[in-house]
Coordinates of C-alpha atoms in Angstrom, one line a residue:
Chain A
M1 CA 18.3 1.3 4.3
I2 CA 15.5 1.4 1.6
T3 CA 17.2 -1.6 0.0
T4 CA 17.4 -3.3 3.4
A5 CA 13.7 -2.5 3.8
L6 CA 12.7 -4.1 0.6
R7 CA 14.9 -7.1 1.1
M8 CA 13.1 -7.7 4.4
L9 CA 9.8 -7.5 2.7
L10 CA 10.9 -9.7 -0.3
G11 CA 12.3 -12.3 2.3
D12 CA 8.8 -13.0 3.6
K13 CA 7.2 -14.2 0.5
T14 CA 3.9 -15.4 2.1
K15 CA 3.2 -12.1 3.7
L16 CA 4.4 -10.2 0.6
L17 CA 1.9 -12.2 -1.5
G18 CA -0.8 -11.5 1.0
L19 CA -0.1 -7.7 1.1
I20 CA 0.0 -7.6 -2.7
F21 CA -3.2 -9.6 -3.0
G22 CA -4.9 -7.2 -0.5
V23 CA -4.1 -4.1 -2.5
A24 CA -4.7 -5.9 -5.9
F25 CA -8.0 -7.3 -4.7
S26 CA -9.1 -3.8 -3.5
T27 CA -7.9 -2.1 -6.7
L28 CA -9.7 -4.7 -8.9
L29 CA -12.9 -4.6 -7.1
I30 CA -13.0 -0.7 -6.8
C31 CA -11.9 -0.3 -10.4
Q32 CA -14.4 -2.8 -11.7
Q33 CA -17.4 -1.6 -9.7
V34 CA -16.7 2.2 -10.4
S35 CA -16.3 1.5 -14.0
I36 CA -19.5 -0.4 -14.3
F37 CA -21.2 2.3 -12.3
F38 CA -20.1 4.9 -14.6
G39 CA -20.9 2.7 -17.6
L40 CA -24.5 2.4 -16.2
L41 CA -24.7 6.2 -15.9
G42 CA -23.5 6.6 -19.5
R43 CA -26.2 4.1 -20.6
A44 CA -28.7 6.4 -18.9
S45 CA -27.9 9.1 -21.3
S46 CA -26.8 6.8 -24.4
V47 CA -29.9 7.8 -26.5
V48 CA -29.2 11.4 -26.1
N49 CA -25.5 10.8 -26.9
D50 CA -26.3 8.9 -30.1
V51 CA -28.6 11.7 -31.4
R52 CA -25.7 13.9 -32.5
E53 CA -27.4 16.1 -35.0
A54 CA -29.7 17.7 -32.5
N55 CA -28.5 20.0 -29.6
V56 CA -32.0 20.8 -28.2
W57 CA -34.5 18.4 -26.7
V58 CA -38.2 19.3 -26.1
M59 CA -40.5 17.2 -24.0
D60 CA -43.5 17.3 -21.6
P61 CA -42.7 19.4 -18.4
S62 CA -43.1 16.3 -16.3
V63 CA -40.4 14.3 -17.9
K64 CA -37.2 13.8 -15.9
T65 CA -35.3 11.2 -18.0
I66 CA -34.9 10.0 -21.5
D67 CA -36.3 6.6 -20.3
A68 CA -39.7 7.8 -19.1
P69 CA -41.0 10.1 -21.8
F70 CA -44.7 11.5 -21.6
P71 CA -46.4 12.0 -25.0
L72 CA -46.8 15.4 -26.5
R73 CA -49.6 16.5 -28.8
D74 CA -48.4 16.1 -32.5
T75 CA -49.1 19.9 -32.9
E76 CA -46.3 20.7 -30.6
L77 CA -43.8 19.9 -33.3
G78 CA -45.0 22.8 -35.4
R79 CA -45.0 25.2 -32.5
V80 CA -41.2 24.3 -31.8
R81 CA -40.3 24.8 -35.4
G82 CA -41.9 28.3 -35.2
V83 CA -39.5 29.5 -32.6
E84 CA -37.0 32.0 -33.7
G85 CA -33.4 30.5 -33.6
V86 CA -34.5 27.0 -34.4
A87 CA -32.9 25.8 -37.5
W88 CA -34.9 22.6 -37.7
A89 CA -37.0 20.4 -35.5
V90 CA -38.1 16.8 -36.0
P91 CA -40.2 14.3 -34.0
F92 CA -38.5 11.6 -32.0
F93 CA -40.3 8.6 -30.6
K94 CA -39.0 6.3 -27.8
S95 CA -40.8 3.5 -26.2
T96 CA -40.4 -0.1 -25.1
V97 CA -41.8 -3.2 -26.9
Q98 CA -41.7 -6.9 -26.4
V99 CA -40.1 -8.8 -29.2
R100 CA -40.3 -12.5 -29.9
T101 CA -36.9 -14.1 -30.5
R102 CA -36.4 -16.9 -32.9
G103 CA -36.3 -19.2 -30.0
G104 CA -39.7 -18.2 -28.8
N105 CA -38.5 -16.0 -26.0
L106 CA -39.7 -12.5 -25.3
E107 CA -37.2 -9.8 -25.1
T108 CA -37.7 -6.2 -24.1
A109 CA -36.4 -3.8 -26.5
I110 CA -36.4 0.0 -26.8
I111 CA -37.8 1.3 -30.1
L112 CA -36.7 4.7 -31.3
G113 CA -38.6 6.2 -34.1
I114 CA -36.9 8.9 -36.2
D115 CA -38.2 11.5 -38.5
D116 CA -39.5 9.7 -41.7
A117 CA -38.4 12.5 -44.0
T118 CA -34.9 13.3 -42.7
L119 CA -34.0 10.1 -40.7
V120 CA -32.4 12.3 -38.2
G121 CA -31.8 10.6 -34.8
V122 CA -30.1 7.4 -35.8
P123 CA -26.5 6.6 -34.7
D124 CA -23.8 7.6 -37.0
T125 CA -22.0 4.2 -37.6
F126 CA -23.7 1.6 -39.7
I127 CA -22.0 -1.8 -39.3
M128 CA -24.1 -3.3 -42.1
G129 CA -26.6 -1.5 -44.4
S130 CA -27.1 2.2 -44.6
I131 CA -29.4 4.9 -43.3
E132 CA -31.3 5.1 -46.7
D133 CA -32.2 1.3 -46.2
L134 CA -34.4 2.5 -43.4
A135 CA -36.8 4.2 -46.0
Q136 CA -37.9 0.6 -47.1
P137 CA -41.2 -0.9 -46.0
D138 CA -41.1 -2.4 -42.5
A139 CA -37.4 -1.5 -42.2
I140 CA -35.8 -1.6 -38.9
A141 CA -32.2 -1.3 -37.7
V142 CA -30.9 -3.1 -34.7
N143 CA -27.8 -3.0 -32.6
P144 CA -25.4 -6.0 -32.8
A145 CA -26.1 -7.0 -29.2
G146 CA -29.7 -6.9 -30.1
F147 CA -29.2 -9.0 -33.1
R148 CA -27.4 -11.6 -31.2
L149 CA -30.3 -11.5 -28.6
L150 CA -32.7 -12.2 -31.5
F151 CA -30.7 -14.7 -33.3
P152 CA -28.5 -16.5 -30.9
G153 CA -25.4 -18.0 -32.5
S154 CA -26.0 -16.3 -35.8
E155 CA -23.5 -14.1 -37.6
L156 CA -24.7 -10.5 -38.2
D157 CA -26.7 -10.4 -41.5
L158 CA -29.4 -8.5 -43.1
G159 CA -32.8 -9.4 -44.4
R160 CA -34.2 -11.3 -41.5
T161 CA -37.6 -10.7 -40.1
I162 CA -39.1 -10.5 -36.8
E163 CA -42.5 -9.8 -35.2
I164 CA -43.2 -6.7 -33.2
N165 CA -46.7 -6.6 -31.8
D166 CA -47.9 -9.0 -34.6
R167 CA -46.3 -6.8 -37.2
R168 CA -43.5 -7.9 -39.5
A169 CA -40.3 -6.0 -39.2
K170 CA -37.3 -6.6 -41.5
I171 CA -33.7 -5.9 -40.3
V172 CA -32.1 -3.7 -43.0
A173 CA -29.3 -2.4 -41.0
I174 CA -27.0 -3.1 -38.1
V175 CA -26.1 0.2 -36.2
D176 CA -23.4 0.8 -33.6
A177 CA -25.7 2.2 -31.0
S178 CA -24.5 3.0 -27.6
P179 CA -25.7 0.3 -25.1
A180 CA -29.0 1.5 -23.5
F181 CA -29.9 1.4 -19.8
A182 CA -33.4 -0.2 -20.1
A183 CA -32.7 -3.1 -22.6
N184 CA -29.9 -4.6 -24.7
L185 CA -32.0 -4.6 -27.8
S186 CA -32.4 -1.2 -29.6
I187 CA -34.6 -0.9 -32.6
F188 CA -34.4 2.1 -34.9
T189 CA -37.2 2.6 -37.4
R190 CA -39.1 5.5 -38.9
Y191 CA -41.4 7.4 -36.7
S192 CA -44.5 6.4 -38.6
L193 CA -43.6 2.6 -38.3
A194 CA -42.6 3.1 -34.6
T195 CA -46.0 4.3 -33.6
Q196 CA -47.5 1.3 -35.4
Y197 CA -45.3 -1.1 -33.7
T198 CA -46.2 0.0 -30.3
N199 CA -49.9 1.1 -31.1
N200 CA -50.1 3.3 -27.9
G201 CA -52.9 5.6 -29.0
R202 CA -53.3 8.9 -30.6
N203 CA -50.6 11.1 -29.0
Q204 CA -47.3 9.3 -29.5
L205 CA -44.6 12.1 -29.7
S206 CA -42.2 11.4 -27.2
F207 CA -39.8 14.2 -28.0
V208 CA -39.2 17.0 -30.3
I209 CA -35.4 17.3 -31.2
A210 CA -34.2 20.4 -32.5
K211 CA -31.1 22.1 -33.8
S212 CA -30.3 25.8 -33.0
A213 CA -29.5 27.9 -36.0
D214 CA -26.0 28.8 -36.5
G215 CA -24.5 31.4 -34.3
E216 CA -27.5 30.8 -31.9
D217 CA -26.7 29.7 -28.3
P218 CA -28.3 26.2 -27.7
E219 CA -29.3 27.2 -24.1
A220 CA -30.9 30.4 -25.4
V221 CA -32.8 28.6 -28.0
A222 CA -33.9 26.0 -25.5
A223 CA -35.0 28.6 -23.1
A224 CA -37.0 30.4 -25.9
I225 CA -38.8 27.2 -26.9
A226 CA -39.7 26.6 -23.2
Q227 CA -41.0 30.1 -23.0
Q228 CA -43.1 30.1 -26.1
T229 CA -44.5 26.5 -25.8
G230 CA -44.7 26.0 -22.2
L231 CA -42.9 22.8 -22.7
K232 CA -39.7 21.6 -21.1
S233 CA -36.9 22.4 -23.3
V234 CA -33.1 21.6 -22.5
T235 CA -30.0 21.4 -24.4
S236 CA -28.5 17.8 -25.0
D237 CA -25.8 18.3 -22.5
Q238 CA -28.5 19.4 -19.7
F239 CA -30.7 16.5 -20.7
R240 CA -27.9 14.0 -20.4
I241 CA -27.0 15.2 -17.0
E242 CA -30.7 15.2 -15.9
S243 CA -31.0 11.8 -17.1
I244 CA -28.0 10.7 -15.1
M245 CA -29.1 12.6 -12.0
Y246 CA -32.5 10.8 -12.2
I247 CA -30.9 7.4 -12.1
L248 CA -28.6 8.6 -9.2
A249 CA -31.7 9.9 -7.2
N250 CA -34.2 7.3 -7.9
T251 CA -32.5 4.0 -8.1
G252 CA -30.6 1.9 -5.6
I253 CA -27.6 1.9 -8.0
P254 CA -25.3 4.4 -6.3
V255 CA -26.1 2.8 -2.8
S256 CA -25.4 -0.7 -4.3
F257 CA -22.2 0.2 -6.1
G258 CA -21.0 2.5 -3.2
T259 CA -21.5 -0.3 -0.8
V260 CA -19.4 -2.6 -2.7
V261 CA -16.7 0.0 -3.3
I262 CA -16.5 0.8 0.4
L263 CA -16.6 -3.0 1.3
G264 CA -13.7 -3.4 -1.2
A265 CA -11.8 -0.7 0.5
I266 CA -12.4 -2.0 4.0
I267 CA -11.4 -5.6 2.9
G268 CA -8.2 -4.0 1.4
V269 CA -7.5 -2.2 4.6
A270 CA -8.1 -5.2 6.6
I271 CA -6.1 -7.6 4.8
V272 CA -3.1 -5.1 4.1
G273 CA -3.4 -3.8 7.6
L274 CA -3.4 -7.2 9.5
T275 CA -0.7 -8.7 7.2
F276 CA 1.6 -5.6 7.5
N277 CA 1.0 -5.4 11.2
Q278 CA 1.9 -9.0 11.6
F279 CA 5.0 -8.5 9.4
I280 CA 6.0 -5.6 11.5
M281 CA 5.3 -7.3 14.8
E282 CA 7.5 -10.3 13.7
N283 CA 10.4 -7.8 12.9
L284 CA 9.8 -5.6 15.8
K285 CA 12.8 -7.1 17.7
Q286 CA 14.9 -6.5 14.8
Y287 CA 13.6 -2.9 14.3
A288 CA 14.4 -2.4 18.1
A289 CA 18.0 -3.8 17.4
L290 CA 18.2 -1.3 14.5
K291 CA 17.2 1.5 16.8
A292 CA 19.7 0.4 19.4
I293 CA 22.5 0.5 16.7
G294 CA 21.6 4.0 15.9
V295 CA 19.2 4.0 13.1
K296 CA 16.9 6.9 13.7
N297 CA 13.0 6.9 13.7
T298 CA 12.9 9.0 10.3
R299 CA 15.0 6.4 8.7
L300 CA 12.8 3.4 10.1
L301 CA 9.9 5.4 8.9
A302 CA 11.3 5.8 5.5
M303 CA 11.8 1.9 5.4
T304 CA 8.3 1.3 6.5
V305 CA 6.9 3.8 3.9
A306 CA 9.1 2.1 1.3
Q307 CA 7.7 -1.2 2.0
A308 CA 4.3 0.1 1.8
T309 CA 4.9 1.9 -1.3
F310 CA 6.3 -1.1 -2.9
V311 CA 3.4 -3.3 -2.0
G312 CA 1.1 -0.5 -3.1
V313 CA 2.5 0.0 -6.5
I314 CA 2.8 -3.7 -7.3
G315 CA -0.7 -4.5 -5.9
Y316 CA -2.3 -1.6 -7.7
G317 CA -0.5 -2.4 -10.9
L318 CA -1.9 -6.1 -10.8
G319 CA -5.4 -5.0 -9.7
L320 CA -5.5 -2.4 -12.5
G321 CA -4.2 -5.0 -15.1
A322 CA -6.7 -7.5 -13.9
A323 CA -9.5 -4.9 -14.1
A324 CA -8.2 -3.8 -17.7
A325 CA -8.1 -7.4 -18.8
F326 CA -11.7 -7.9 -17.4
F327 CA -13.1 -5.0 -19.4
S328 CA -11.0 -5.7 -22.4
N329 CA -12.4 -9.2 -22.6
T330 CA -16.0 -8.6 -21.5
S331 CA -16.7 -5.4 -23.5
R332 CA -15.8 -7.4 -26.7
K333 CA -17.2 -10.7 -25.8
V334 CA -20.3 -10.1 -23.5
D335 CA -23.0 -8.1 -25.1
A336 CA -24.5 -7.2 -21.7
L337 CA -21.4 -5.7 -20.6
R338 CA -20.7 -3.8 -23.8
G339 CA -19.9 -0.2 -23.2
F340 CA -18.3 -0.8 -19.7
Y341 CA -14.8 0.6 -19.9
L342 CA -11.9 1.2 -17.4
L343 CA -11.9 4.9 -17.6
P344 CA -8.5 6.8 -17.1
E345 CA -10.3 8.9 -14.4
V346 CA -11.3 5.8 -12.6
A347 CA -7.7 4.5 -12.7
I348 CA -6.5 7.7 -11.3
G349 CA -9.2 7.9 -8.6
V350 CA -8.5 4.3 -7.6
A351 CA -4.8 4.9 -7.5
I352 CA -5.5 7.6 -4.9
A353 CA -7.8 5.2 -3.1
A354 CA -5.0 2.5 -3.1
V355 CA -2.6 5.2 -1.5
V356 CA -5.3 5.9 1.2
I357 CA -5.9 2.0 1.8
V358 CA -2.0 1.4 2.1
F359 CA -1.5 4.5 4.2
L360 CA -4.4 3.6 6.6
S361 CA -3.2 0.0 6.7
T362 CA 0.4 0.8 7.6
L363 CA -0.5 3.7 10.0
L364 CA -0.7 1.4 13.1
S365 CA 2.3 -0.6 12.1
M366 CA 4.4 2.6 11.5
R367 CA 3.4 3.7 15.0
R368 CA 4.6 0.4 16.5
V369 CA 8.0 0.8 14.8
L370 CA 8.3 4.4 16.1
V371 CA 7.4 3.7 19.7
V372 CA 9.4 0.4 20.1
D373 CA 11.8 0.8 23.0
P374 CA 15.3 -0.2 21.7
A375 CA 16.1 -1.3 25.2
T376 CA 13.9 -4.4 24.6
V377 CA 16.8 -5.9 22.7
F378 CA 18.7 -6.4 26.0
R379 CA 15.7 -8.2 27.7
G380 CA 16.3 -11.6 26.2
Chain B
M1 CA 24.1 6.9 47.1
A2 CA 27.8 6.3 47.6
T3 CA 29.2 3.1 46.3
Q4 CA 31.9 1.1 48.1
I5 CA 34.1 -0.4 45.4
E6 CA 36.5 -3.0 46.4
H7 CA 39.4 -3.2 44.1
S8 CA 41.6 -6.0 43.4
P9 CA 45.2 -5.9 44.9
E10 CA 47.0 -4.8 41.6
P11 CA 44.8 -2.8 39.4
V12 CA 46.2 -1.9 36.0
P13 CA 47.4 1.6 36.0
A14 CA 44.8 3.9 34.6
E15 CA 47.4 5.9 32.5
E16 CA 48.2 2.6 30.5
H17 CA 44.5 2.3 29.3
P18 CA 42.6 5.4 29.1
L19 CA 39.0 5.3 30.4
T20 CA 36.3 5.0 27.8
V21 CA 33.5 4.7 30.1
R22 CA 33.2 6.5 33.5
C23 CA 30.0 6.3 35.3
R24 CA 29.5 8.0 38.7
G25 CA 26.6 8.0 41.0
V26 CA 24.1 6.7 38.3
E27 CA 20.5 6.3 39.4
K28 CA 17.7 4.8 37.4
S29 CA 14.2 3.7 38.5
F30 CA 11.3 2.1 36.9
G31 CA 7.7 2.6 37.8
E32 CA 5.8 5.1 39.8
G33 CA 4.7 5.4 43.4
Q34 CA 4.5 2.2 45.3
T35 CA 5.5 0.1 42.3
K36 CA 8.8 2.3 41.8
I37 CA 11.8 0.0 41.6
R38 CA 15.3 1.7 42.0
V39 CA 17.4 -0.5 39.7
L40 CA 20.6 1.5 39.8
R41 CA 21.3 3.1 43.0
G42 CA 24.3 5.5 42.5
T43 CA 26.3 3.0 40.4
D44 CA 30.0 3.7 39.7
F45 CA 31.5 1.8 36.7
D46 CA 34.5 2.2 34.5
A47 CA 35.7 0.6 31.3
R48 CA 39.0 1.1 29.6
A49 CA 40.2 1.1 26.1
G50 CA 41.9 -2.2 24.9
E51 CA 40.3 -4.2 27.9
M52 CA 37.4 -6.5 28.2
T53 CA 35.3 -5.7 31.2
F54 CA 32.8 -8.3 32.3
L55 CA 29.9 -7.1 34.2
V56 CA 28.4 -10.0 36.3
G57 CA 25.8 -10.5 39.1
P58 CA 22.6 -12.1 39.7
S59 CA 19.4 -11.6 37.6
G60 CA 17.7 -8.5 38.5
C61 CA 20.8 -6.6 39.9
G62 CA 20.9 -4.0 37.1
K63 CA 23.4 -5.2 34.6
T64 CA 21.1 -4.8 31.7
T65 CA 19.9 -1.5 32.7
L66 CA 23.5 -0.2 33.4
I67 CA 24.6 -1.3 29.8
S68 CA 21.6 0.3 28.4
V69 CA 22.5 3.6 30.1
I70 CA 26.1 3.3 28.9
G71 CA 24.9 2.4 25.5
G72 CA 22.8 5.6 25.3
I73 CA 19.6 3.5 25.1
L74 CA 18.1 4.4 28.5
S75 CA 18.6 7.8 30.2
C76 CA 19.5 7.9 33.9
E77 CA 17.8 10.2 36.3
S78 CA 20.9 11.4 38.0
G79 CA 24.7 10.9 37.9
E80 CA 27.3 11.2 35.3
V81 CA 27.6 9.0 32.3
D82 CA 30.8 9.8 30.4
V83 CA 31.4 7.8 27.3
L84 CA 34.3 8.4 25.0
G85 CA 34.5 11.9 26.4
S86 CA 30.9 12.7 26.0
Q87 CA 28.2 13.1 28.6
L88 CA 25.5 10.9 27.4
N89 CA 22.9 12.1 29.8
R90 CA 23.1 15.7 28.3
M91 CA 22.5 14.6 24.8
R92 CA 19.1 14.7 22.9
N93 CA 17.8 11.5 21.5
S94 CA 18.7 12.2 17.9
R95 CA 22.3 13.3 18.7
L96 CA 22.4 10.0 20.9
A97 CA 21.3 7.7 17.9
D98 CA 24.2 9.5 15.8
F99 CA 26.6 8.7 18.6
R100 CA 25.7 5.2 19.0
L101 CA 26.0 4.6 15.3
A102 CA 29.4 6.3 15.2
N103 CA 31.0 4.9 18.3
F104 CA 29.0 1.7 19.6
G105 CA 28.8 -1.8 18.5
F106 CA 26.1 -4.0 20.1
I107 CA 26.0 -7.7 20.6
F108 CA 22.7 -9.2 21.7
Q109 CA 21.9 -12.4 23.4
Q110 CA 19.3 -13.2 20.7
F111 CA 21.6 -12.1 17.9
N112 CA 18.6 -10.1 16.4
L113 CA 19.7 -10.6 12.9
L114 CA 17.1 -9.7 10.2
P115 CA 15.9 -13.0 9.0
A116 CA 15.4 -12.1 5.3
L117 CA 18.8 -10.7 4.9
S118 CA 22.1 -12.7 4.1
A119 CA 24.9 -12.7 6.6
A120 CA 26.8 -10.1 4.6
E121 CA 23.7 -7.9 4.3
N122 CA 23.1 -8.2 8.1
A123 CA 26.6 -7.4 8.9
S124 CA 26.6 -4.4 6.6
I125 CA 23.7 -2.6 8.3
P126 CA 25.6 -0.1 10.4
L127 CA 27.6 1.0 7.4
V128 CA 24.6 1.3 5.3
A129 CA 22.8 3.2 8.1
R130 CA 25.7 5.6 8.1
G131 CA 25.2 6.3 4.4
E132 CA 27.8 4.0 2.7
S133 CA 26.8 2.5 -0.6
T134 CA 25.3 -1.0 -0.2
R135 CA 27.8 -2.6 -2.4
K136 CA 30.7 -1.0 -0.5
A137 CA 29.1 -1.8 2.9
E138 CA 28.7 -5.4 1.9
R139 CA 32.2 -5.8 0.6
A140 CA 33.6 -4.6 4.0
A141 CA 31.1 -6.9 5.9
T142 CA 32.2 -9.9 3.7
E143 CA 35.8 -9.2 4.5
L144 CA 35.0 -9.1 8.2
L145 CA 32.8 -12.2 8.1
Q146 CA 35.8 -13.9 6.2
K147 CA 38.1 -12.9 9.1
L148 CA 35.5 -14.3 11.7
G149 CA 35.6 -17.8 9.8
L150 CA 32.4 -17.3 7.9
D151 CA 34.0 -17.6 4.4
G152 CA 31.5 -19.3 2.2
H153 CA 28.5 -18.5 4.5
T154 CA 28.2 -14.8 3.7
H155 CA 25.3 -15.3 1.3
K156 CA 23.3 -17.4 3.8
T157 CA 20.5 -16.2 5.8
P158 CA 20.4 -16.6 9.6
A159 CA 18.1 -19.6 9.4
Q160 CA 20.8 -21.3 7.3
L161 CA 23.5 -20.8 10.0
S162 CA 24.3 -22.4 13.4
G163 CA 23.8 -20.5 16.6
G164 CA 27.7 -19.8 16.8
Q165 CA 27.7 -18.7 13.1
Q166 CA 24.8 -16.4 13.7
Q167 CA 26.8 -14.9 16.7
R168 CA 29.6 -14.4 14.5
V169 CA 27.5 -12.4 12.1
A170 CA 26.3 -10.3 15.0
I171 CA 29.9 -9.7 16.1
A172 CA 30.7 -8.6 12.4
R173 CA 27.7 -6.4 12.5
A174 CA 29.0 -4.8 15.8
L175 CA 32.5 -4.2 14.5
V176 CA 32.1 -3.5 10.7
H177 CA 31.8 0.3 11.4
Q178 CA 35.1 0.3 13.5
P179 CA 33.3 1.4 16.9
K180 CA 35.3 2.3 20.0
L181 CA 33.2 0.6 22.4
L182 CA 31.5 -2.7 22.1
I183 CA 28.6 -3.7 24.3
C184 CA 27.8 -7.3 24.6
D185 CA 24.7 -8.7 26.3
E186 CA 25.1 -12.4 27.3
P187 CA 27.0 -13.2 24.0
T188 CA 27.4 -16.9 24.7
A189 CA 24.1 -17.5 26.5
S190 CA 22.5 -19.1 23.4
L191 CA 25.5 -21.1 22.5
D192 CA 27.1 -24.4 23.6
A193 CA 30.4 -24.4 25.5
A194 CA 32.6 -24.8 22.4
S195 CA 30.9 -22.3 20.3
G196 CA 30.8 -20.0 23.3
R197 CA 34.6 -20.0 23.7
T198 CA 35.1 -19.6 19.9
V199 CA 33.0 -16.7 19.9
M200 CA 34.8 -15.2 22.9
E201 CA 38.3 -15.9 21.2
L202 CA 37.1 -14.1 18.1
L203 CA 35.7 -11.3 20.0
R204 CA 38.7 -10.8 22.1
D205 CA 41.1 -11.0 19.1
V206 CA 39.1 -8.8 16.7
A207 CA 37.6 -6.4 19.2
L208 CA 40.6 -5.7 21.1
E209 CA 43.1 -5.3 18.4
E210 CA 42.4 -1.8 17.7
Q211 CA 42.2 -0.8 21.4
R212 CA 38.5 -1.0 21.6
S213 CA 36.8 -1.1 24.8
V214 CA 34.5 -4.1 25.3
I215 CA 31.9 -4.6 28.0
V216 CA 30.4 -7.9 28.3
V217 CA 27.4 -8.7 30.5
T218 CA 27.3 -12.4 31.4
H219 CA 26.2 -15.2 33.7
D220 CA 28.6 -17.6 32.0
N221 CA 31.3 -18.3 34.3
R222 CA 32.9 -20.6 31.7
I223 CA 34.2 -17.5 29.9
F224 CA 35.4 -15.4 32.8
D225 CA 38.9 -16.2 31.9
F226 CA 38.6 -13.9 28.9
A227 CA 38.0 -10.9 31.1
D228 CA 40.7 -8.3 31.9
R229 CA 38.5 -6.9 34.7
I230 CA 35.2 -8.4 36.2
A231 CA 32.9 -5.9 37.7
H232 CA 30.5 -7.7 40.3
M233 CA 27.1 -6.1 40.6
A234 CA 24.5 -6.5 43.2
D235 CA 21.4 -4.6 44.1
G236 CA 22.1 -1.8 41.7
V237 CA 25.7 -1.1 42.6
I238 CA 29.1 -2.3 41.6
S239 CA 30.3 -4.3 44.7
K240 CA 33.7 -5.3 43.6
V241 CA 36.0 -4.9 40.5
E242 CA 38.3 -7.8 40.1
D243 CA 41.4 -7.7 37.9
T244 CA 41.9 -11.0 36.2
N245 CA 45.5 -10.0 35.0
Q246 CA 44.6 -11.4 31.6
H247 CA 45.6 -8.0 30.2
K248 CA 49.0 -8.1 31.7
T249 CA 49.5 -11.8 30.6
R250 CA 48.6 -10.9 27.0
Q251 CA 50.9 -7.9 27.2
R252 CA 53.8 -10.0 28.6
A253 CA 53.1 -12.5 25.7
G254 CA 53.4 -9.6 23.2
E255 CA 56.6 -8.3 24.7
E256 CA 58.2 -11.8 24.5

């Protein structure tokens, strides 16, 4: 009877397409929105992710996110270095600046100042140039998306200069930095240069990044730093989570994305529910005839579930494929959307959502099949 | 309520054709309180193997309710409904569904074929529902459809068939699983006169050849000559059972 059920469904191509569209649309919308949401959350902690050498971050006690640092006194660096269990500690600067592009537009950039001596804090992967090049005068490294913002239509190359607060900066490297939350242009330079570019005053130390000594627990070292300096000190993992939680708690992003996701699910339930209900209503007399012949409710239920499963699997597959195609294209071609991926966890979560959508949509229709009176077939 | 049945002068002896359906004192009502309508009022009804029994009467007299009760689709409130040796009113719904699938074939006025399925697929449904493989069931259905004159139409959907052809598909669906009792509700009502007679001839030839019992509810007096017995129903009771002697005529023709 399962084959019969599927043939019934395949025979009504208009409704079949409507049903598949409903599930595919919901899947695509939910996959896309949830993936972008998680991508944005990832961006909230991208700077922390890119500083792989350090595992402890020290900051002013009022700081809640990587994107809103409060300056520390320069002397704090020495105090952190003096804590037992700290292998090394270096300064780390983070701020935003306005950069004039070749076309005359102003672009907001995040500027990250790394330790002049060790150059710790720059991302691992250099697409062009090398970490040693940052030791040159006025040297900066930018991310590819930032380069394309500065020089639209140009291929990536080195040696170009830009102005940051009327100071010359020369691009000596292109680094594969994770996309940041606050801006698409990320500039890496030496700490001393970064403070000159921003010219924010005397105390400019945003963070102290440190590494726990071999065999030391990073959490214990972070706690020791906090206790001995009175500063806030957390591990990289803790800071990553804090930064994400700050975005969740202090922006409209979760509500905005949550609303779209819920609307996507509701639209899916509405389209699939109405279409499936119409399909069942049009075949209700035939279902009654099947009941009269002797087909039991359990068998009819199995037929309905088979139809719903068929629609769900095809619709989910198409929706997931469309979402994957979207991210596959945009993450490579659109710099602003770089770093947004279709995560396997999202695909699994949306599969569960699709099951719920299809189940809710078919619930009413299933009930109609179960309660239809077989005697109606004799009523003309 | 006792029913007065007026029998025709020369009824066929019961021992020749065993009873397949025996209803006694069947009561059935719909609604509650002041809106309650007694549709079957102690109805008695018999049908025999190898015979076509027509159930006729004005609209609203209870014909459809009676065949629904005999077909195990509706339960009665009181009385006995003995079909093929089983008391239907003592069966649970699940057992009734199995009983219907095993023993009954239904032909409906509106055919009720699944529009997306081909003629062969539609006709094979009872076998598939009984657990036969789709291929085997469709082969059996195709053979029966060919016997019913639908050779070359077995792959067509109901929309591609005429009314008469659709009813033949419905007949095939009713017979494909070799039921012992065939219940037909106005089988010619949606057909023109010629198609109606063709359908009845096929129904008589195919249905009765294996000593099946056929009950036909109809208003169509153009097909009364196919009946072995005609049970007249009025106000929820069988008022008269008429033997049309068709059976005897056929039997005599067979002997000759």
